[in-house]
Coordinates of C-alpha atoms and ligand atoms in Angstrom, one line a residue:
X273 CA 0.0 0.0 0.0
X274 CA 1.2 3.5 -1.0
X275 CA 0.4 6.7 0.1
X276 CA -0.4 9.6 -2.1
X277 CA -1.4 14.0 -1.2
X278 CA -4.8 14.4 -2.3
X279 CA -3.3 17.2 -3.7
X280 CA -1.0 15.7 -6.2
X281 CA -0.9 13.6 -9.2
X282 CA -0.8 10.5 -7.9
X283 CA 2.3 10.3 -7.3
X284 CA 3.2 8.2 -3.9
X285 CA 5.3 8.0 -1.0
X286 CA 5.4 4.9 1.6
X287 CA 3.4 4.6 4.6
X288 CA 6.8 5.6 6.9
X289 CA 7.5 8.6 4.9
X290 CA 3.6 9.7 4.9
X291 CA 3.6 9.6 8.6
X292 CA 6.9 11.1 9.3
X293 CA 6.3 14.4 7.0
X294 CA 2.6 14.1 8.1
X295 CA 1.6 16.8 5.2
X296 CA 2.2 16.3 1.5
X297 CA 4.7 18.7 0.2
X298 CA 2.3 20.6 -1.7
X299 CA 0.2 21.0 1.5
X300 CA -2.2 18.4 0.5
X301 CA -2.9 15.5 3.0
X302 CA -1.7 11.5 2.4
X303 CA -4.7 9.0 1.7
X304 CA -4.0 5.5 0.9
X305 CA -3.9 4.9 -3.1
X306 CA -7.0 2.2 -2.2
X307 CA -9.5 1.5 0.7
X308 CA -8.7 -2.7 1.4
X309 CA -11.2 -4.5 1.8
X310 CA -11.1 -6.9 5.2
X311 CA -10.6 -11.1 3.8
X312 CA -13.5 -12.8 2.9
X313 CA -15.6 -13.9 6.0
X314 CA -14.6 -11.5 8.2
X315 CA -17.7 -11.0 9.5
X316 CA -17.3 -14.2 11.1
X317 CA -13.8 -14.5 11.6
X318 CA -13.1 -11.1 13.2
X319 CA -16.5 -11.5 15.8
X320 CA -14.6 -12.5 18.5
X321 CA -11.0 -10.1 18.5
X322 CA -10.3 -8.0 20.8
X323 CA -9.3 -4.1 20.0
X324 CA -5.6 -5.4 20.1
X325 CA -6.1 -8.0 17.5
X326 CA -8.7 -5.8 15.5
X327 CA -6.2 -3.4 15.5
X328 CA -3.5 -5.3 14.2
X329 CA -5.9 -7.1 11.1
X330 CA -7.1 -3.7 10.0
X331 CA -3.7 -2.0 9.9
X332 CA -1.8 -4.6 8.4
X333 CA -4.4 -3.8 5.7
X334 CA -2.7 -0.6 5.0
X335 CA 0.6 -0.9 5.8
X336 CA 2.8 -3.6 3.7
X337 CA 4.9 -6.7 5.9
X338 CA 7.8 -4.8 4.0
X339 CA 7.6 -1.8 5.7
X340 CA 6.8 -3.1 8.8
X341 CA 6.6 -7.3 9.4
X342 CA 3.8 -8.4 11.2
X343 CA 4.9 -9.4 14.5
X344 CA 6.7 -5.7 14.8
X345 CA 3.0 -4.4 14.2
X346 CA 1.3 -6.7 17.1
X347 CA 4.6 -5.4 19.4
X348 CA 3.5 -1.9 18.5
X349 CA -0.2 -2.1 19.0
X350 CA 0.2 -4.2 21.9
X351 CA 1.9 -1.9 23.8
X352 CA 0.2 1.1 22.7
X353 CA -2.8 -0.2 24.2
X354 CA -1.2 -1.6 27.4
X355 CA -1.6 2.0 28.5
X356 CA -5.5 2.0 28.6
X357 CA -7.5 1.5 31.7
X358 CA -10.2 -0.3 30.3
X359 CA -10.0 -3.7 29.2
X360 CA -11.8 -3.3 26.3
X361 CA -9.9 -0.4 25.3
X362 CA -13.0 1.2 24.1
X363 CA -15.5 0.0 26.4
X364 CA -19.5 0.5 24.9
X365 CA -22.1 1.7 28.1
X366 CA -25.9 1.1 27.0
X367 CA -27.7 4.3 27.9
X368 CA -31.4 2.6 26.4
X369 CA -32.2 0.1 23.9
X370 CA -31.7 2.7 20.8
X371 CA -28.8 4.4 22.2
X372 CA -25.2 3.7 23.3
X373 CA -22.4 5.8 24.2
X374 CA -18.3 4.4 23.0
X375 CA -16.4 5.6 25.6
X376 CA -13.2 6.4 24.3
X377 CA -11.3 8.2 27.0
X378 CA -9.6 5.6 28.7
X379 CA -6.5 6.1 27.9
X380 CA -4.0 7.5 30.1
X381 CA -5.2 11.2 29.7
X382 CA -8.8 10.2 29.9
X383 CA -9.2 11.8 26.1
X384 CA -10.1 10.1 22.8
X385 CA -6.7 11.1 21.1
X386 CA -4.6 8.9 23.0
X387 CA -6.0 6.2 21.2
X388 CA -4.5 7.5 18.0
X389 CA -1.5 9.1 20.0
X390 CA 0.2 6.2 22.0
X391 CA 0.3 4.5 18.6
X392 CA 1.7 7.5 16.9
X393 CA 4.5 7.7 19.7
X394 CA 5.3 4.2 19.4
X395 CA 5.6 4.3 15.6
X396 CA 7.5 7.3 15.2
X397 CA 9.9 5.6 17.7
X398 CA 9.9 2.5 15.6
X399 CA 11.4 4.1 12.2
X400 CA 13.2 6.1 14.1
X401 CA 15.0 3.6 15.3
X402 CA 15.4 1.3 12.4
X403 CA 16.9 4.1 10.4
X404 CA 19.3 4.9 13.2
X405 CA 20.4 1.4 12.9
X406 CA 21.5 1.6 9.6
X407 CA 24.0 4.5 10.3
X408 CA 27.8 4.0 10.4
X409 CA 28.9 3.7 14.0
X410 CA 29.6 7.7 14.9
X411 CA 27.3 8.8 12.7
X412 CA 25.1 11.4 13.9
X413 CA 21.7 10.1 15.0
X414 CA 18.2 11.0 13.2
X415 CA 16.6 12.8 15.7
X416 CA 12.8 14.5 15.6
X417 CA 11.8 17.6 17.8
X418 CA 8.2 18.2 18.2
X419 CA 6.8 21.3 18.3
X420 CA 2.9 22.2 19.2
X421 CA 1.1 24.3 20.4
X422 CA -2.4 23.9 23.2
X423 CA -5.3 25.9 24.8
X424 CA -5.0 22.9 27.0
X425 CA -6.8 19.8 26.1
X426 CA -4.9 17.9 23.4
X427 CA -1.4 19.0 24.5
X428 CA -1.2 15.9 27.3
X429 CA -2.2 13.5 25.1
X430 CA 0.5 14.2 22.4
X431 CA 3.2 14.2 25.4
X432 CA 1.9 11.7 27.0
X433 CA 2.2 9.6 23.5
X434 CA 6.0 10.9 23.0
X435 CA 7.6 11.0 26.5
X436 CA 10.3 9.0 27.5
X437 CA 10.9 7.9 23.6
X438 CA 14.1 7.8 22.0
X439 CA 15.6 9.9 19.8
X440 CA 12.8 12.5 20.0
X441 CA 11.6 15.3 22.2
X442 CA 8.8 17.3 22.5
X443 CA 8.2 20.9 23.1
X444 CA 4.4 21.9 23.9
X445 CA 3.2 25.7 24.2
X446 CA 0.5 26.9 26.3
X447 CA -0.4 30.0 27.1
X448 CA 0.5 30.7 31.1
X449 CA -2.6 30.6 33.4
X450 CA -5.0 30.1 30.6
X451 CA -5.6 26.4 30.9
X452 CA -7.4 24.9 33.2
X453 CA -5.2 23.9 36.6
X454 CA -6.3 19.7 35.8
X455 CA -5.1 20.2 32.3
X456 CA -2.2 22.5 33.6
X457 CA -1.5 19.4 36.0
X458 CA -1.6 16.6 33.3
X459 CA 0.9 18.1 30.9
X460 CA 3.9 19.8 33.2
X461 CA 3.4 16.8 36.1
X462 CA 5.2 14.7 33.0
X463 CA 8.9 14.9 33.9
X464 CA 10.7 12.6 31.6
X465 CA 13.9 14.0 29.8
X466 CA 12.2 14.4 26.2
X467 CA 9.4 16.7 27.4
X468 CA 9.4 20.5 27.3
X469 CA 6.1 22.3 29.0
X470 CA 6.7 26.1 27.8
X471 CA 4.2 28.4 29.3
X472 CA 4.3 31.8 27.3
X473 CA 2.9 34.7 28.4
X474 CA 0.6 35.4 26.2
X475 CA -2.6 33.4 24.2
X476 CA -3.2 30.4 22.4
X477 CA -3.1 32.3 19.6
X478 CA 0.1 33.7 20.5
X479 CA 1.8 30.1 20.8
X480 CA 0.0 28.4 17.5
X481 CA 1.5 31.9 15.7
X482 CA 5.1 30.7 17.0
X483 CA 4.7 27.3 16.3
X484 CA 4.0 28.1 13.0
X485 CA 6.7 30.6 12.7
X486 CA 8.8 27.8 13.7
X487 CA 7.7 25.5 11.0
X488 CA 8.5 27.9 8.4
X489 CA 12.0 28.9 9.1
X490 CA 13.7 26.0 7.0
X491 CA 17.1 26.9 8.5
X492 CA 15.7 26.3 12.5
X493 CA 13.2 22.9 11.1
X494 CA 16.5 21.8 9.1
X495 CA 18.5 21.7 12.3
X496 CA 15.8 20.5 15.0
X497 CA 13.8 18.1 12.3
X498 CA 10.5 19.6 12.9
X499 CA 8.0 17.0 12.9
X500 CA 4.3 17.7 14.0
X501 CA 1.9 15.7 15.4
X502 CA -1.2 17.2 14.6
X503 CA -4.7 15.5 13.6
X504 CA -3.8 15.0 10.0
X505 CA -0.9 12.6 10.7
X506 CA -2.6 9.5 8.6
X507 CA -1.7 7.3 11.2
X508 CA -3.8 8.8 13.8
X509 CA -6.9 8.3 11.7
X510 CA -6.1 4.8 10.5
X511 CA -5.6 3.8 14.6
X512 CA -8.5 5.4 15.0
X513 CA -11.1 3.2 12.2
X514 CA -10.5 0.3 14.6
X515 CA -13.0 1.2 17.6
X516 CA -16.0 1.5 14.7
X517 CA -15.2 -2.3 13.7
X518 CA -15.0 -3.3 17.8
X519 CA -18.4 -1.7 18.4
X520 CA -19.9 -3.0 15.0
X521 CA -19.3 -6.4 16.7
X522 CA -20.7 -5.5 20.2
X523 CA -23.8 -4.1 19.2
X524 CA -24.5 -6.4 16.3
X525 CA -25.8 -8.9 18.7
X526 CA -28.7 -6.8 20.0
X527 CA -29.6 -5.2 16.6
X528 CA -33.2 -6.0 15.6
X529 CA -34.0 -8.0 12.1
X530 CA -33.4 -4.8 9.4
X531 CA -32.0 -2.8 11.6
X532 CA -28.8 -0.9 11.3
X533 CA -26.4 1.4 13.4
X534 CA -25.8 4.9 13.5
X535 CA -22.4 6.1 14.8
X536 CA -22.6 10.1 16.0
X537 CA -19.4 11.8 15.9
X538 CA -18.6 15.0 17.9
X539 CA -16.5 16.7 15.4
X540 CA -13.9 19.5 15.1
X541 CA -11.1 18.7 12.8
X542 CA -12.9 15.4 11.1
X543 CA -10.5 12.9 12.2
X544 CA -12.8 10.8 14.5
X545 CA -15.2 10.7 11.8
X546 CA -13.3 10.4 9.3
X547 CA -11.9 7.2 10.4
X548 CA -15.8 6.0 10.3
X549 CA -15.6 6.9 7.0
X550 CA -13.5 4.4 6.1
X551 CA -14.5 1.4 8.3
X552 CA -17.9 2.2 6.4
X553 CA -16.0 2.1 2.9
X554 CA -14.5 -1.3 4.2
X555 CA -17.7 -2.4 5.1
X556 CA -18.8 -2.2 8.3
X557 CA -22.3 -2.3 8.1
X558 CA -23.9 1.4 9.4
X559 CA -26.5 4.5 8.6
X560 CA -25.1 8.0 7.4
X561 CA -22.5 8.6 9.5
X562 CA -23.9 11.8 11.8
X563 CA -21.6 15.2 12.1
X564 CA -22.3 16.4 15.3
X565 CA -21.1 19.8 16.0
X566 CA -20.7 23.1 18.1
X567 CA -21.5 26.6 17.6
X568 CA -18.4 26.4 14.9
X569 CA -20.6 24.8 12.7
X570 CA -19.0 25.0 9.3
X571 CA -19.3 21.3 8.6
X572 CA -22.9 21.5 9.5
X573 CA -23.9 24.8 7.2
X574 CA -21.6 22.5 4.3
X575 CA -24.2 19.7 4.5
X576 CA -26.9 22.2 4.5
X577 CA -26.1 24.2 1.7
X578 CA -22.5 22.7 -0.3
X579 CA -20.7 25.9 0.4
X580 CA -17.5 25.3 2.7
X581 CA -16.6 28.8 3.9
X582 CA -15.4 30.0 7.2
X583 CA -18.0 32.6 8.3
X584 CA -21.4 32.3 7.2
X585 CA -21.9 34.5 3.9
X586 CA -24.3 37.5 4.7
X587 CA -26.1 38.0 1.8
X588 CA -27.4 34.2 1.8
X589 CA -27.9 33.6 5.5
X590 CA -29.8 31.1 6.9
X591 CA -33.0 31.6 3.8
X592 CA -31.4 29.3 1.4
X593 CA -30.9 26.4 3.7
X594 CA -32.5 22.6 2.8
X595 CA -31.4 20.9 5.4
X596 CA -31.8 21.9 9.2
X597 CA -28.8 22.8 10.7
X598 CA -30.4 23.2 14.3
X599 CA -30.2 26.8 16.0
X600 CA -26.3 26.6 17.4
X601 CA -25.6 30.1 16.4
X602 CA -27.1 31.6 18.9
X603 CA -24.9 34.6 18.7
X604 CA -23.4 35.6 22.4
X605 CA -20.3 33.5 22.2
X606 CA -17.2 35.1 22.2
X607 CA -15.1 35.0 19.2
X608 CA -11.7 35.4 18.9
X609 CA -9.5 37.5 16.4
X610 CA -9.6 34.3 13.7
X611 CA -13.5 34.2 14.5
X612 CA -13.4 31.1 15.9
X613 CA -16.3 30.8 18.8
X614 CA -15.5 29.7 22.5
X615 CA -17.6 27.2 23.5
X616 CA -17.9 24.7 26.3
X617 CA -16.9 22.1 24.0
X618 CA -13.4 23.9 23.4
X619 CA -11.8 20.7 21.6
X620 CA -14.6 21.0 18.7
X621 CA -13.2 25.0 18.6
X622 CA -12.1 25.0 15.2
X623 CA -12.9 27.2 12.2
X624 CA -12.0 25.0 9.0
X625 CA -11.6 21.2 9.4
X626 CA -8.3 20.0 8.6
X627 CA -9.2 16.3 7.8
X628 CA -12.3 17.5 5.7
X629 CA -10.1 17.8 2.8
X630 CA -9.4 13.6 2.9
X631 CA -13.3 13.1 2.1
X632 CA -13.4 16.0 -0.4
X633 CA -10.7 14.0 -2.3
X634 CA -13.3 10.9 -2.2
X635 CA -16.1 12.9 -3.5
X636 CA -14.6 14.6 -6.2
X637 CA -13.0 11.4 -7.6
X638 CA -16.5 9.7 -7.2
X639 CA -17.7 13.2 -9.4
X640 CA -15.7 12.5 -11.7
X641 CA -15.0 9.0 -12.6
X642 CA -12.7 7.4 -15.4
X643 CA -9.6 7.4 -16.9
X644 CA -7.2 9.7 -14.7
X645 CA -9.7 10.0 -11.9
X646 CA -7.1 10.6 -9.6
X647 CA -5.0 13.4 -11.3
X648 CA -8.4 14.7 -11.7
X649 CA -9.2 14.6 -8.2
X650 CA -6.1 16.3 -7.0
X651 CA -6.6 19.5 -9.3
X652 CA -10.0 19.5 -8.0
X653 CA -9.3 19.5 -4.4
X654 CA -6.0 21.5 -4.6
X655 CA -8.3 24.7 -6.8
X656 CA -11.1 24.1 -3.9
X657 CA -8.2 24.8 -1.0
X658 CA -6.7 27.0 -3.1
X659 CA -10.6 29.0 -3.0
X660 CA -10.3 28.7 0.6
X661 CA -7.4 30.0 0.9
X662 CA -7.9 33.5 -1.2
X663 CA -11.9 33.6 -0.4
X664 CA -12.1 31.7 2.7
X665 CA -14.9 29.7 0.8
X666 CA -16.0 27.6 -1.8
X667 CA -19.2 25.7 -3.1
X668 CA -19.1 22.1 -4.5
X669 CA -20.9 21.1 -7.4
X670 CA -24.9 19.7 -6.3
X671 CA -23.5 15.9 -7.5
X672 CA -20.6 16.0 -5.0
X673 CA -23.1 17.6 -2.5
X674 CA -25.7 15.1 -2.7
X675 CA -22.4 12.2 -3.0
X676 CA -21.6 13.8 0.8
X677 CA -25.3 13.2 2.4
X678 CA -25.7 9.7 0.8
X679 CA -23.1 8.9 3.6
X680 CA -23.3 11.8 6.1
X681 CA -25.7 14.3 8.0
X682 CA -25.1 16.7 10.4
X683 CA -26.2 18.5 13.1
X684 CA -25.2 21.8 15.4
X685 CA -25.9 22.1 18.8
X686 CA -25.4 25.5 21.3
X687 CA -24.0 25.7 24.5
X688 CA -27.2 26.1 26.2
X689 CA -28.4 22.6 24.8
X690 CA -25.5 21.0 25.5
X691 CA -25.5 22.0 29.1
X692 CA -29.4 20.9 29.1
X693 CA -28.3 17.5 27.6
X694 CA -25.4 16.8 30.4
X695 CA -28.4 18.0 32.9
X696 CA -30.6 15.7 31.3
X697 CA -28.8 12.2 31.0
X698 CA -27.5 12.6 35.1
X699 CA -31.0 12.9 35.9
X700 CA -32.1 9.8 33.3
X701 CA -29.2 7.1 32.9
X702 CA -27.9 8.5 35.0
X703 CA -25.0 9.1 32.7
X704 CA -22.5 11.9 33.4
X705 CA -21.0 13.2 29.9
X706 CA -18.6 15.4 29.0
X707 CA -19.6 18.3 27.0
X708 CA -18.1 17.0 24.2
X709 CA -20.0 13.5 23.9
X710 CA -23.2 16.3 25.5
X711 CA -23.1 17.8 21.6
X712 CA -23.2 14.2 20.4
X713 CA -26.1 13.1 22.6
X714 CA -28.0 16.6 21.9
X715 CA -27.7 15.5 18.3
X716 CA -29.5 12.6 18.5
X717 CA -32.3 14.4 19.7
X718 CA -32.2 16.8 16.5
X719 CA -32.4 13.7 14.5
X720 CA -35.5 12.1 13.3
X721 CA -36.9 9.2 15.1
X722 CA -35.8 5.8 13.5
X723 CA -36.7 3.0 15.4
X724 CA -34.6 0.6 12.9
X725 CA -31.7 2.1 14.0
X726 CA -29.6 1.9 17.1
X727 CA -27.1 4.9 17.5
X728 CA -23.8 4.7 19.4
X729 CA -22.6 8.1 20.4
X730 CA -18.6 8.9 20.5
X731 CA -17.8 10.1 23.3
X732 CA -14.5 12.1 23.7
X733 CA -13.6 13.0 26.8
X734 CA -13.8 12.3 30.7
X735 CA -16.1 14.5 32.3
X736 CA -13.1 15.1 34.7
X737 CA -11.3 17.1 31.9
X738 CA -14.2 19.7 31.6
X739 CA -15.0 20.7 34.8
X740 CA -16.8 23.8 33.8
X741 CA -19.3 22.7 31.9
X742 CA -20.2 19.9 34.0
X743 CA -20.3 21.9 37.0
X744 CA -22.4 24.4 35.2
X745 CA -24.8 22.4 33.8
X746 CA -25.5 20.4 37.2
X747 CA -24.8 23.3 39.8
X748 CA -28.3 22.9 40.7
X749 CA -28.4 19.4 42.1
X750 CA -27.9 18.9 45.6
X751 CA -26.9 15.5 45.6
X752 CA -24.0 15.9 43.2
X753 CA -20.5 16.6 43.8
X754 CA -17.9 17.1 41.1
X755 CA -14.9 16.1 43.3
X756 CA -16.6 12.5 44.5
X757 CA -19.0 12.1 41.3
X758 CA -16.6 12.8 38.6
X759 CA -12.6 13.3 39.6
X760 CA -10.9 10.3 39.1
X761 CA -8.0 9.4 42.1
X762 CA -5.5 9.9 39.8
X763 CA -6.6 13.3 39.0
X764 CA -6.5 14.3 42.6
X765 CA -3.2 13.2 43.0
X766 CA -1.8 15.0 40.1
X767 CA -2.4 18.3 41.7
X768 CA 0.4 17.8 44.0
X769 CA 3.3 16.1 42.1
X770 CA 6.6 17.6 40.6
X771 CA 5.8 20.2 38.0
X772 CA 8.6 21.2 35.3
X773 CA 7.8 23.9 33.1
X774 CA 9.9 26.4 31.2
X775 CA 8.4 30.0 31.5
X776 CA 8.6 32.4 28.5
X777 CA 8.2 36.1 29.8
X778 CA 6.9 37.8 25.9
X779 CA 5.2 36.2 23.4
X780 CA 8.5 36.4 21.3
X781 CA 9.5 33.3 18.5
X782 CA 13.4 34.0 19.6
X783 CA 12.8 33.4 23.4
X784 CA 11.1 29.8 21.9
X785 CA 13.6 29.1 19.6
X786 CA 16.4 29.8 22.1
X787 CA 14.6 27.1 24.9
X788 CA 14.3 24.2 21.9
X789 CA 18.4 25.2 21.3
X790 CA 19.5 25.0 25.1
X791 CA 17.7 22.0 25.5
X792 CA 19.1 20.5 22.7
X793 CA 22.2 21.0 23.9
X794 CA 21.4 19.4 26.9
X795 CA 20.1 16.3 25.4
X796 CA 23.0 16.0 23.3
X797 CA 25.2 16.5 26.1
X798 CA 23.3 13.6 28.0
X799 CA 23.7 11.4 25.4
X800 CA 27.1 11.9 25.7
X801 CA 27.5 11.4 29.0
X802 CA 25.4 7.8 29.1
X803 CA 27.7 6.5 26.7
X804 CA 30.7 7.1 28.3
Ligands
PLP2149 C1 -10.1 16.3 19.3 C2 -11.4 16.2 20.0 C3 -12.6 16.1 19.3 C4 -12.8 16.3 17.9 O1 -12.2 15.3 17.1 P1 -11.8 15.5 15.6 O2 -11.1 14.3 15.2 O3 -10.9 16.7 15.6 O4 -13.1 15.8 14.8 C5 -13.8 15.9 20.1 N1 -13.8 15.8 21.4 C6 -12.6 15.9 22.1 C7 -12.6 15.8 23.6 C8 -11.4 16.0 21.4 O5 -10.2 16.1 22.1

């Protein structure tokens, strides 16, 4: 299996180099040259894996005994996973007969990326190490600094996929007293060697503008090998289609004759989903995949109308709508300079969808099938991004519209409804969700009423991780108490361990810089001294 941008011309790469550049050189995003189909009878065959196993028949699907031999893959996934709390992995909680929440967050920072991340960490420590192998004794080792930057919630995961691995470090930016003290807790309480928490005075803003600076000074990336981590690394979605295969096989038992499942994604940069996308396209049975989102509902306003654009386009406005997008907007969030809108369900704050551009690529090849589909594809997507880019929108032909809803709907949901939906399921499963799977749940209640299907809701996040919604939305009950209702023991003890954290005073790209070069120098110098 290659790997090619769905930008490009068909042209391909491996599956080692598409996840150690993570973007295409021509800024489009790798997809795999074909979606594999599972063997014949693995409907049967499959029924009874666990989400290690799974795991390891679906990836080696995608990813050649070549490049990596089988039993390396089962090592890998084996002890990515030996991480999780859960037995299952991804345990599945039945809320009523028509409904069922995939927990995903039990991983060790109770968030649905470590699922993708730990793997990631793993991998990138796998190649890393095979090609330092190869080099002449003396040689100077291939090394990888990552750089990112986090209002708070995703930054743990990604160190807590990457510490203590060899031959990389990681440097994470958050803005100083702007995260929440749990998620402040979670990423600088991680003390290994490889990890740098850098607090900068400033905003989030502030530290994704450095990290991007970073990215794009070729002399600084060529020294440190730049790599990022973010949510279009390929391998982070293709970990990721695994759970929809596990909970095809849990709830297929109780599905009624004709009836199907409905996965409902809470969606921000279209990985999660995404990842449903192509368990579907191998065949796991399922409905429409359901886009659930927040008050940044530009996936939702694309299904609605086939116009992709960052902020809603005045002169059309809500009139022309088909489809019901479901009253998110309701207009007092804050928004900040790039017009992206706080909510409660901050990991959803987003306001394009990098991953989005992977199922563009699908529909305009479907659009327009034949000879050189692909190269046809790739100019496609490449002039729509390139719209994007210079008008900050762009509007797909009705075909490739109407291709998108024969496998998706979506919904948006406000803060105010997602608050009543965490109030509602305490009082009725009693269920506490975070506000995250809260936007998934609300949107089953925008959805029509289907008894032939039975939906399984994503959910995202420990409620532990998003303490203010949670408290908000169930302030008024008596009975309930965050600290022994939701916060896990290991949370409370985090609070009090060893923090190491590298404060930047100014929101300055040389103070960064010079903290990634002192620390190199002391890793190098550490090296040194261990091998002596
Ligand atoms: C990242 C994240 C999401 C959104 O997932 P995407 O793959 O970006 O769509 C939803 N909930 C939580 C808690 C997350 O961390």
């Amino acid at each position: 299996m290659k790997y090619f941008s769905t930008r490009g011309d068909g042209t391909s790469v491996s599956f080692e180099e598409a996840v150690l550049t993570g973007l295409a050189p021509d800024g489009g995003l790798f997809i795999p040259d074909a979606i594999p189909l599972p063997p014949p009878g693995w409907k049967e065959s499959w029924a009874s894996y666990s989400f290690q196993q799974l795991s390891e028949a679906v990836l080696s699907l995608y990813i050649d005994e070549s490049e990596i031999p089988r039993a390396d893959l089962r090592d890998l996934v084996e002890r990515s996973y030996s991480t999780f709390r859960a037995p299952e992995i991804t345990p599945l909680k039945r809320l009523n007969p028509q409904l069922y929440v995939l927990e995903l967050f039990h991983g060790p920072t109770y968030a649905f990326k470590d699922v993708a991340l730990q793997f990631l960490g793993n991998l990138f420590e796998y190649f890393l190490k095979r090609r330092n192998a190869k080099k002449a004794p003396g040689e100077e080792k291939e090394k990888l600094t990552v750089v990112g930057a986090t209002s708070g919630d995703t930054g743990s995961a990604a160190i807590y996929g990457l510490r203590n691995k060899e031959n990389i470090s990681i440097f994470i930016l958050h803005p100083k007293g702007k995260v929440s003290p749990i998620q402040e807790a979670q990423m600088t309480t991680v003390t290994d060697a490889n990890v740098h928490n850098i607090a900068v005075q400033g905003t989030f803003d502030d530290c994704q503008d450095i990290v991007k600076a970073l990215f794009s000074d070729r002399e600084f990336n060529a020294t440190h090998k730049l790599g990022a981590i973010n949510s279009i690394n390929w391998a982070r979605i293709l970990a990721q289609t695994v759970y929809y295969f596990l909970a095809y096989f849990s709830v297929r038992s109780q599905l009624p004759q004709g009836a199907e499942i409905q996965f409902v994604v809470p969606t921000g940069n279209f990985g999660d989903i995404l990842a449903g996308y192509y368990a579907k396209r191998m065949g796991v049975p399922m409905a429409q995949l359901v886009v659930a989102t927040n008050a940044n509902d530009i996936l939702a306003r694309f299904w609605a109308s086939g116009r992709y654009e960052k902020v809603e386009s005045a002169a059309e406005g809500n009139s022309m709508e088909t489809l019901p997008v479901n009253g998110a907007s309701d207009g007092k969030q804050a928004t900040d300079a790039s017009g992206v809108k706080e909510t409660l369900s901050p990991a959803m704050d987003i306001l394009v969808s990098s991953n989005f551009e992977r199922l563009l690529w699908y529909l305009a090849a479907e659009a327009n099938q034949g000879a050189d589909a692909v190269m046809r594809a790739g100019r496609t997507v490449a002039d729509w991004m390139g719209k994007m880019k210079t008008d900050g929108r762009v509007t797909v032909p009705t075909q490739v519209l109407d291709l998108a809803r024969r496998d998706f709907t979506a919904r948006s949901v406000s803060d105010q409804q997602t608050l009543a939906t965490i109030e509602r399921w305490y009082d009725e499963g009693p269920y506490i969700a975070d506000p995250h799977t809260a936007v998934g749940l609300t949107a089953v209640d925008l959805l029509p009423k289907q008894p032939d299907l039975i939906r399984v809701v994503l959910s995202t996040a420990h409620p532990a991780k998003f303490s203010e919604a949670v408290e908000k939305a169930l302030s008024s009950h008596k009975d309930f108490n965050f600290e022994n209702d939701v916060t896990p023991e290991e949370f409370k003890g985090l609070l009090h361990k060893e923090r190491r954290v590298i404060d930047v005073p100014a929101a300055e790209i040389e103070l960064v810089k010079q903290v990634i070069e002192e620390e190199a120098v002391k890793m190098k110098a550490g090296a040194q001294n261990t091998s002596i």
